[in-house]
Amino acid sequence: MKIRLALSLALLSSLVLNSCKSGSSVTDPVITPVVTHGTPTPVGTAIGSPTSATIDASGGSVLSTDGRLEVIIPAGALSTATVLSIQPVTNEAPGGAGVGFSLTPNGQQFTKAVTLRFHYDSSDCAGSDINALAVATQKDDHIWYSFNT
């Protein structure tokens, strides 16, 4: 299965998928967009420094500078050494909270599913119904897409 990381992909670090416990992850490679927030917004502006790692055919991972987002690449997902980066960006998602992330290189193809793991704590869930928390991406059309996992 090929999964694409797009430059305009902005993941919301304080939004989570399942429950409020540290280190939750979603490994199901079949994630389909179910809701669009139809008004285009600007792409987030870079804040802080990116984190980068060169990942080759043996696999590896890259962790954002704040430790909130981890991209895990399994062995065999890449055929050549590739520099993958996580850049913190301003969160331009309607109703979004926390920092967003831009993942590069734009258009990267993987031959195996990658894992996006969000690290968070109970303060990220304060004042929210856990069922209302989600992850969203902003595609090239600048529209936000929420995910149903």
Short mmCIF file of N, CA and C in Angstrom, two decimals:
data_model
loop_
_atom_site.label_atom_id
_atom_site.label_comp_id
_atom_site.label_asym_id
_atom_site.label_seq_id
_atom_site.Cartn_x
_atom_site.Cartn_y
_atom_site.Cartn_z
N MET A 1 0.85 -1.16 0.00
CA MET A 1 0.00 0.00 0.00
C MET A 1 0.89 1.23 0.00
N LYS A 2 0.57 2.22 -0.80
CA LYS A 2 1.33 3.45 -0.85
C LYS A 2 0.60 4.51 -0.06
N ILE A 3 1.35 5.23 0.74
CA ILE A 3 0.80 6.33 1.50
C ILE A 3 1.62 7.56 1.16
N ARG A 4 0.97 8.69 0.96
CA ARG A 4 1.66 9.89 0.56
C ARG A 4 1.71 10.89 1.72
N LEU A 5 2.89 11.43 1.96
CA LEU A 5 3.03 12.53 2.89
C LEU A 5 3.09 13.79 2.05
N ALA A 6 2.21 14.70 2.24
CA ALA A 6 2.19 15.92 1.45
C ALA A 6 2.73 17.09 2.26
N LEU A 7 3.39 18.02 1.58
CA LEU A 7 3.91 19.20 2.23
C LEU A 7 2.82 19.93 2.97
N SER A 8 1.63 19.92 2.42
CA SER A 8 0.55 20.66 3.05
C SER A 8 -0.10 19.88 4.18
N LEU A 9 0.38 18.68 4.45
CA LEU A 9 -0.17 17.89 5.55
C LEU A 9 0.16 18.57 6.85
N ALA A 10 -0.83 18.94 7.57
CA ALA A 10 -0.62 19.57 8.88
C ALA A 10 -1.42 18.77 9.89
N LEU A 11 -0.73 18.10 10.75
CA LEU A 11 -1.38 17.29 11.77
C LEU A 11 -1.46 18.08 13.06
N LEU A 12 -2.53 17.99 13.72
CA LEU A 12 -2.75 18.76 14.93
C LEU A 12 -2.22 17.98 16.13
N SER A 13 -1.18 18.52 16.75
CA SER A 13 -0.52 17.76 17.81
C SER A 13 -1.38 17.57 19.04
N SER A 14 -2.26 18.49 19.33
CA SER A 14 -3.04 18.30 20.55
C SER A 14 -4.35 17.58 20.29
N LEU A 15 -4.60 17.21 19.07
CA LEU A 15 -5.78 16.43 18.76
C LEU A 15 -5.38 14.98 18.66
N VAL A 16 -6.18 14.11 19.20
CA VAL A 16 -5.81 12.71 19.30
C VAL A 16 -6.87 11.82 18.71
N LEU A 17 -6.55 10.56 18.53
CA LEU A 17 -7.45 9.67 17.83
C LEU A 17 -8.31 8.79 18.73
N ASN A 18 -7.79 8.24 19.76
CA ASN A 18 -8.53 7.23 20.50
C ASN A 18 -8.86 7.61 21.93
N SER A 19 -7.88 7.75 22.79
CA SER A 19 -8.15 8.04 24.18
C SER A 19 -7.01 8.86 24.77
N CYS A 20 -7.27 9.45 25.90
CA CYS A 20 -6.26 10.29 26.54
C CYS A 20 -5.32 9.46 27.37
N LYS A 21 -4.37 8.83 26.72
CA LYS A 21 -3.29 8.18 27.43
C LYS A 21 -2.03 8.38 26.62
N SER A 22 -0.94 8.59 27.28
CA SER A 22 0.30 8.93 26.62
C SER A 22 0.73 7.83 25.66
N GLY A 23 1.23 8.27 24.49
CA GLY A 23 1.80 7.33 23.55
C GLY A 23 0.81 6.60 22.68
N SER A 24 -0.42 7.06 22.56
CA SER A 24 -1.37 6.38 21.69
C SER A 24 -0.87 6.38 20.26
N SER A 25 -1.22 5.37 19.52
CA SER A 25 -0.84 5.33 18.11
C SER A 25 -1.95 4.67 17.33
N VAL A 26 -1.96 4.98 16.06
CA VAL A 26 -2.90 4.36 15.15
C VAL A 26 -2.08 3.68 14.09
N THR A 27 -2.24 2.38 13.93
CA THR A 27 -1.44 1.66 12.97
C THR A 27 -2.25 1.15 11.80
N ASP A 28 -3.56 1.36 11.80
CA ASP A 28 -4.40 0.93 10.70
C ASP A 28 -4.07 1.73 9.46
N PRO A 29 -3.56 1.10 8.39
CA PRO A 29 -3.15 1.85 7.21
C PRO A 29 -4.33 2.32 6.36
N VAL A 30 -5.54 1.92 6.68
CA VAL A 30 -6.70 2.34 5.90
C VAL A 30 -7.41 3.46 6.64
N ILE A 31 -7.05 4.68 6.31
CA ILE A 31 -7.67 5.85 6.91
C ILE A 31 -8.29 6.65 5.79
N THR A 32 -9.58 6.89 5.88
CA THR A 32 -10.26 7.59 4.81
C THR A 32 -10.85 8.90 5.29
N PRO A 33 -10.72 9.96 4.47
CA PRO A 33 -11.30 11.24 4.88
C PRO A 33 -12.82 11.14 4.88
N VAL A 34 -13.45 11.67 5.92
CA VAL A 34 -14.90 11.58 6.01
C VAL A 34 -15.57 12.94 6.11
N VAL A 35 -14.87 13.95 6.55
CA VAL A 35 -15.49 15.25 6.71
C VAL A 35 -14.55 16.29 6.12
N THR A 36 -15.09 17.20 5.34
CA THR A 36 -14.28 18.32 4.87
C THR A 36 -14.80 19.59 5.53
N HIS A 37 -13.91 20.48 5.77
CA HIS A 37 -14.25 21.80 6.28
C HIS A 37 -13.99 22.74 5.12
N GLY A 38 -15.04 22.98 4.31
CA GLY A 38 -14.96 23.51 2.97
C GLY A 38 -14.34 24.85 2.71
N THR A 39 -14.05 25.64 3.72
CA THR A 39 -13.45 26.94 3.46
C THR A 39 -11.94 26.82 3.47
N PRO A 40 -11.30 27.13 2.34
CA PRO A 40 -9.84 27.07 2.32
C PRO A 40 -9.23 28.04 3.33
N THR A 41 -8.13 27.63 3.93
CA THR A 41 -7.40 28.49 4.86
C THR A 41 -5.94 28.55 4.40
N PRO A 42 -5.19 29.52 4.88
CA PRO A 42 -3.77 29.57 4.52
C PRO A 42 -3.05 28.33 5.03
N VAL A 43 -1.95 28.01 4.40
CA VAL A 43 -1.08 26.94 4.88
C VAL A 43 -0.34 27.49 6.09
N GLY A 44 -0.10 26.65 7.09
CA GLY A 44 0.60 27.09 8.29
C GLY A 44 1.99 27.63 7.98
N THR A 45 2.41 28.58 8.79
CA THR A 45 3.73 29.19 8.66
C THR A 45 4.70 28.47 9.59
N ALA A 46 5.88 28.20 9.08
CA ALA A 46 6.90 27.50 9.88
C ALA A 46 7.19 28.25 11.17
N ILE A 47 7.23 27.50 12.28
CA ILE A 47 7.63 28.02 13.57
C ILE A 47 8.65 27.07 14.16
N GLY A 48 9.68 27.58 14.72
CA GLY A 48 10.69 26.70 15.29
C GLY A 48 11.49 25.99 14.21
N SER A 49 12.25 25.03 14.65
CA SER A 49 13.13 24.29 13.76
C SER A 49 12.55 22.94 13.40
N PRO A 50 12.80 22.50 12.17
CA PRO A 50 12.36 21.15 11.79
C PRO A 50 13.28 20.10 12.38
N THR A 51 12.77 18.89 12.44
CA THR A 51 13.58 17.73 12.79
C THR A 51 13.66 16.86 11.56
N SER A 52 14.84 16.35 11.26
CA SER A 52 15.01 15.52 10.07
C SER A 52 15.78 14.25 10.42
N ALA A 53 15.52 13.22 9.64
CA ALA A 53 16.26 11.97 9.78
C ALA A 53 16.36 11.33 8.40
N THR A 54 17.49 10.72 8.13
CA THR A 54 17.66 9.98 6.89
C THR A 54 17.25 8.54 7.17
N ILE A 55 16.21 8.11 6.46
CA ILE A 55 15.68 6.76 6.63
C ILE A 55 15.96 5.97 5.36
N ASP A 56 16.48 4.76 5.51
CA ASP A 56 16.76 3.93 4.34
C ASP A 56 15.88 2.68 4.37
N ALA A 57 16.24 1.68 3.58
CA ALA A 57 15.43 0.47 3.46
C ALA A 57 15.29 -0.29 4.78
N SER A 58 16.17 -0.05 5.74
CA SER A 58 16.08 -0.74 7.02
C SER A 58 15.03 -0.12 7.95
N GLY A 59 14.47 1.04 7.57
CA GLY A 59 13.43 1.68 8.37
C GLY A 59 14.00 2.60 9.42
N GLY A 60 13.13 3.22 10.18
CA GLY A 60 13.56 4.14 11.22
C GLY A 60 12.41 5.06 11.59
N SER A 61 12.76 6.13 12.31
CA SER A 61 11.71 7.07 12.72
C SER A 61 12.27 8.47 12.83
N VAL A 62 11.35 9.43 12.85
CA VAL A 62 11.70 10.82 13.09
C VAL A 62 10.69 11.37 14.08
N LEU A 63 11.17 12.14 15.06
CA LEU A 63 10.35 12.68 16.13
C LEU A 63 10.40 14.20 16.05
N SER A 64 9.23 14.85 16.16
CA SER A 64 9.20 16.32 16.12
C SER A 64 10.01 16.89 17.28
N THR A 65 10.46 18.14 17.12
CA THR A 65 11.31 18.76 18.14
C THR A 65 10.63 18.83 19.50
N ASP A 66 9.28 18.94 19.53
CA ASP A 66 8.58 18.99 20.80
C ASP A 66 8.19 17.60 21.32
N GLY A 67 8.52 16.56 20.57
CA GLY A 67 8.24 15.18 20.98
C GLY A 67 6.79 14.77 20.86
N ARG A 68 5.95 15.56 20.17
CA ARG A 68 4.52 15.28 20.10
C ARG A 68 4.13 14.41 18.92
N LEU A 69 4.89 14.42 17.85
CA LEU A 69 4.58 13.61 16.68
C LEU A 69 5.78 12.77 16.29
N GLU A 70 5.54 11.48 16.08
CA GLU A 70 6.59 10.55 15.66
C GLU A 70 6.11 9.86 14.39
N VAL A 71 6.97 9.85 13.37
CA VAL A 71 6.69 9.15 12.12
C VAL A 71 7.59 7.92 12.11
N ILE A 72 6.96 6.74 12.04
CA ILE A 72 7.71 5.48 12.10
C ILE A 72 7.62 4.79 10.75
N ILE A 73 8.77 4.55 10.15
CA ILE A 73 8.86 3.94 8.83
C ILE A 73 9.34 2.50 9.00
N PRO A 74 8.55 1.51 8.57
CA PRO A 74 8.98 0.12 8.72
C PRO A 74 10.05 -0.26 7.70
N ALA A 75 10.79 -1.29 8.01
CA ALA A 75 11.78 -1.82 7.06
C ALA A 75 11.08 -2.15 5.75
N GLY A 76 11.73 -1.78 4.65
CA GLY A 76 11.20 -2.08 3.32
C GLY A 76 10.22 -1.05 2.78
N ALA A 77 9.89 -0.02 3.56
CA ALA A 77 8.94 1.00 3.08
C ALA A 77 9.59 1.97 2.10
N LEU A 78 10.91 2.11 2.20
CA LEU A 78 11.67 2.97 1.29
C LEU A 78 12.77 2.14 0.64
N SER A 79 13.00 2.36 -0.64
CA SER A 79 14.04 1.59 -1.32
C SER A 79 15.39 2.31 -1.31
N THR A 80 15.38 3.63 -1.12
CA THR A 80 16.62 4.40 -1.07
C THR A 80 16.60 5.32 0.15
N ALA A 81 17.78 5.72 0.59
CA ALA A 81 17.88 6.63 1.73
C ALA A 81 17.16 7.94 1.39
N THR A 82 16.28 8.37 2.30
CA THR A 82 15.46 9.56 2.08
C THR A 82 15.46 10.39 3.35
N VAL A 83 15.64 11.70 3.20
CA VAL A 83 15.56 12.60 4.35
C VAL A 83 14.09 12.95 4.57
N LEU A 84 13.56 12.58 5.74
CA LEU A 84 12.20 12.90 6.12
C LEU A 84 12.27 13.98 7.20
N SER A 85 11.38 14.97 7.11
CA SER A 85 11.38 16.07 8.06
C SER A 85 10.00 16.34 8.63
N ILE A 86 9.98 16.82 9.86
CA ILE A 86 8.76 17.29 10.53
C ILE A 86 9.01 18.75 10.90
N GLN A 87 8.24 19.65 10.30
CA GLN A 87 8.35 21.08 10.58
C GLN A 87 7.14 21.55 11.37
N PRO A 88 7.32 22.08 12.58
CA PRO A 88 6.17 22.67 13.28
C PRO A 88 5.67 23.89 12.50
N VAL A 89 4.35 24.03 12.42
CA VAL A 89 3.74 25.16 11.72
C VAL A 89 2.57 25.71 12.53
N THR A 90 2.19 26.95 12.23
CA THR A 90 1.01 27.51 12.87
C THR A 90 -0.19 26.67 12.46
N ASN A 91 -1.13 26.54 13.37
CA ASN A 91 -2.33 25.73 13.14
C ASN A 91 -3.41 26.61 12.54
N GLU A 92 -3.71 26.41 11.28
CA GLU A 92 -4.71 27.21 10.57
C GLU A 92 -6.03 26.46 10.41
N ALA A 93 -6.17 25.30 11.03
CA ALA A 93 -7.40 24.51 10.90
C ALA A 93 -8.55 25.20 11.64
N PRO A 94 -9.74 25.25 11.02
CA PRO A 94 -10.89 25.83 11.72
C PRO A 94 -11.15 25.08 13.03
N GLY A 95 -11.13 25.80 14.13
CA GLY A 95 -11.35 25.17 15.44
C GLY A 95 -10.18 24.36 15.94
N GLY A 96 -9.07 24.39 15.24
CA GLY A 96 -7.91 23.59 15.62
C GLY A 96 -7.23 24.13 16.86
N ALA A 97 -6.50 23.29 17.55
CA ALA A 97 -5.78 23.67 18.75
C ALA A 97 -4.36 23.12 18.67
N GLY A 98 -3.44 23.79 19.29
CA GLY A 98 -2.07 23.31 19.33
C GLY A 98 -1.32 23.62 18.05
N VAL A 99 -0.15 23.05 17.96
CA VAL A 99 0.74 23.25 16.82
C VAL A 99 0.37 22.28 15.71
N GLY A 100 0.53 22.70 14.46
CA GLY A 100 0.40 21.81 13.31
C GLY A 100 1.78 21.34 12.88
N PHE A 101 1.81 20.40 11.96
CA PHE A 101 3.07 19.89 11.45
C PHE A 101 3.00 19.75 9.94
N SER A 102 4.10 20.06 9.30
CA SER A 102 4.26 19.82 7.87
C SER A 102 5.30 18.72 7.71
N LEU A 103 4.95 17.68 6.96
CA LEU A 103 5.84 16.54 6.76
C LEU A 103 6.40 16.59 5.34
N THR A 104 7.70 16.40 5.20
CA THR A 104 8.32 16.40 3.89
C THR A 104 9.25 15.20 3.76
N PRO A 105 9.55 14.78 2.51
CA PRO A 105 9.35 15.50 1.26
C PRO A 105 7.92 15.36 0.73
N ASN A 106 7.49 16.39 0.06
CA ASN A 106 6.17 16.42 -0.54
C ASN A 106 6.03 15.29 -1.56
N GLY A 107 4.95 14.55 -1.46
CA GLY A 107 4.68 13.49 -2.43
C GLY A 107 5.44 12.20 -2.21
N GLN A 108 6.11 12.05 -1.09
CA GLN A 108 6.87 10.82 -0.82
C GLN A 108 5.95 9.60 -0.86
N GLN A 109 6.37 8.58 -1.57
CA GLN A 109 5.63 7.33 -1.66
C GLN A 109 6.32 6.27 -0.81
N PHE A 110 5.52 5.45 -0.13
CA PHE A 110 6.03 4.35 0.68
C PHE A 110 5.42 3.05 0.16
N THR A 111 6.20 1.97 0.20
CA THR A 111 5.68 0.68 -0.25
C THR A 111 5.01 -0.09 0.87
N LYS A 112 5.14 0.39 2.10
CA LYS A 112 4.46 -0.18 3.26
C LYS A 112 3.85 0.96 4.06
N ALA A 113 2.84 0.65 4.83
CA ALA A 113 2.18 1.67 5.65
C ALA A 113 3.13 2.21 6.71
N VAL A 114 3.08 3.51 6.92
CA VAL A 114 3.85 4.14 7.99
C VAL A 114 2.92 4.40 9.17
N THR A 115 3.50 4.61 10.33
CA THR A 115 2.72 4.89 11.54
C THR A 115 2.98 6.32 11.97
N LEU A 116 1.90 7.05 12.24
CA LEU A 116 2.00 8.37 12.86
C LEU A 116 1.57 8.18 14.30
N ARG A 117 2.47 8.46 15.22
CA ARG A 117 2.18 8.27 16.64
C ARG A 117 2.18 9.64 17.32
N PHE A 118 1.10 9.93 18.04
CA PHE A 118 0.95 11.18 18.75
C PHE A 118 1.23 10.95 20.23
N HIS A 119 2.09 11.78 20.80
CA HIS A 119 2.42 11.71 22.22
C HIS A 119 1.75 12.90 22.88
N TYR A 120 0.96 12.65 23.91
CA TYR A 120 0.21 13.71 24.56
C TYR A 120 -0.04 13.33 26.01
N ASP A 121 -0.59 14.28 26.76
CA ASP A 121 -0.88 14.00 28.17
C ASP A 121 -2.29 14.46 28.50
N SER A 122 -2.67 14.27 29.75
CA SER A 122 -4.05 14.56 30.15
C SER A 122 -4.42 16.02 29.97
N SER A 123 -3.46 16.93 30.03
CA SER A 123 -3.79 18.35 29.84
C SER A 123 -4.30 18.63 28.43
N ASP A 124 -3.92 17.82 27.47
CA ASP A 124 -4.41 17.99 26.09
C ASP A 124 -5.89 17.65 25.98
N CYS A 125 -6.42 16.90 26.92
CA CYS A 125 -7.82 16.49 26.89
C CYS A 125 -8.69 17.34 27.80
N ALA A 126 -8.09 18.22 28.59
CA ALA A 126 -8.85 19.04 29.54
C ALA A 126 -9.90 19.88 28.81
N GLY A 127 -11.14 19.80 29.30
CA GLY A 127 -12.22 20.60 28.74
C GLY A 127 -12.80 20.07 27.45
N SER A 128 -12.41 18.88 27.02
CA SER A 128 -12.90 18.30 25.78
C SER A 128 -13.52 16.94 26.01
N ASP A 129 -14.47 16.64 25.20
CA ASP A 129 -15.00 15.28 25.14
C ASP A 129 -14.04 14.49 24.27
N ILE A 130 -13.55 13.39 24.76
CA ILE A 130 -12.58 12.59 24.01
C ILE A 130 -13.09 12.22 22.62
N ASN A 131 -14.40 12.05 22.49
CA ASN A 131 -14.96 11.69 21.19
C ASN A 131 -14.94 12.82 20.18
N ALA A 132 -14.66 14.03 20.63
CA ALA A 132 -14.61 15.19 19.73
C ALA A 132 -13.22 15.42 19.16
N LEU A 133 -12.23 14.75 19.71
CA LEU A 133 -10.85 14.95 19.26
C LEU A 133 -10.59 14.19 17.97
N ALA A 134 -9.78 14.77 17.10
CA ALA A 134 -9.52 14.15 15.80
C ALA A 134 -8.19 14.64 15.24
N VAL A 135 -7.82 14.10 14.10
CA VAL A 135 -6.67 14.54 13.34
C VAL A 135 -7.19 15.01 11.99
N ALA A 136 -6.59 16.05 11.45
CA ALA A 136 -7.01 16.57 10.16
C ALA A 136 -5.79 16.86 9.30
N THR A 137 -5.99 16.86 7.99
CA THR A 137 -4.93 17.24 7.06
C THR A 137 -5.45 18.34 6.16
N GLN A 138 -4.52 19.12 5.68
CA GLN A 138 -4.85 20.17 4.73
C GLN A 138 -4.20 19.77 3.42
N LYS A 139 -5.02 19.56 2.41
CA LYS A 139 -4.52 19.14 1.11
C LYS A 139 -4.15 20.35 0.25
N ASP A 140 -3.69 20.08 -0.98
CA ASP A 140 -3.27 21.15 -1.89
C ASP A 140 -4.38 22.16 -2.18
N ASP A 141 -5.65 21.76 -1.99
CA ASP A 141 -6.76 22.69 -2.20
C ASP A 141 -6.96 23.63 -1.01
N HIS A 142 -6.13 23.48 0.03
CA HIS A 142 -6.15 24.29 1.25
C HIS A 142 -7.39 24.05 2.10
N ILE A 143 -8.14 22.99 1.80
CA ILE A 143 -9.30 22.60 2.58
C ILE A 143 -8.87 21.51 3.57
N TRP A 144 -9.44 21.56 4.76
CA TRP A 144 -9.11 20.60 5.81
C TRP A 144 -9.99 19.37 5.71
N TYR A 145 -9.39 18.20 5.92
CA TYR A 145 -10.08 16.93 5.89
C TYR A 145 -9.85 16.22 7.22
N SER A 146 -10.94 15.88 7.91
CA SER A 146 -10.86 15.11 9.14
C SER A 146 -10.81 13.63 8.79
N PHE A 147 -10.32 12.83 9.73
CA PHE A 147 -10.20 11.41 9.47
C PHE A 147 -11.05 10.58 10.39
N ASN A 148 -11.56 9.49 9.84
CA ASN A 148 -12.30 8.50 10.60
C ASN A 148 -11.43 7.26 10.60
N THR A 149 -10.98 6.82 11.77
CA THR A 149 -10.08 5.66 11.82
C THR A 149 -10.81 4.43 12.23
#
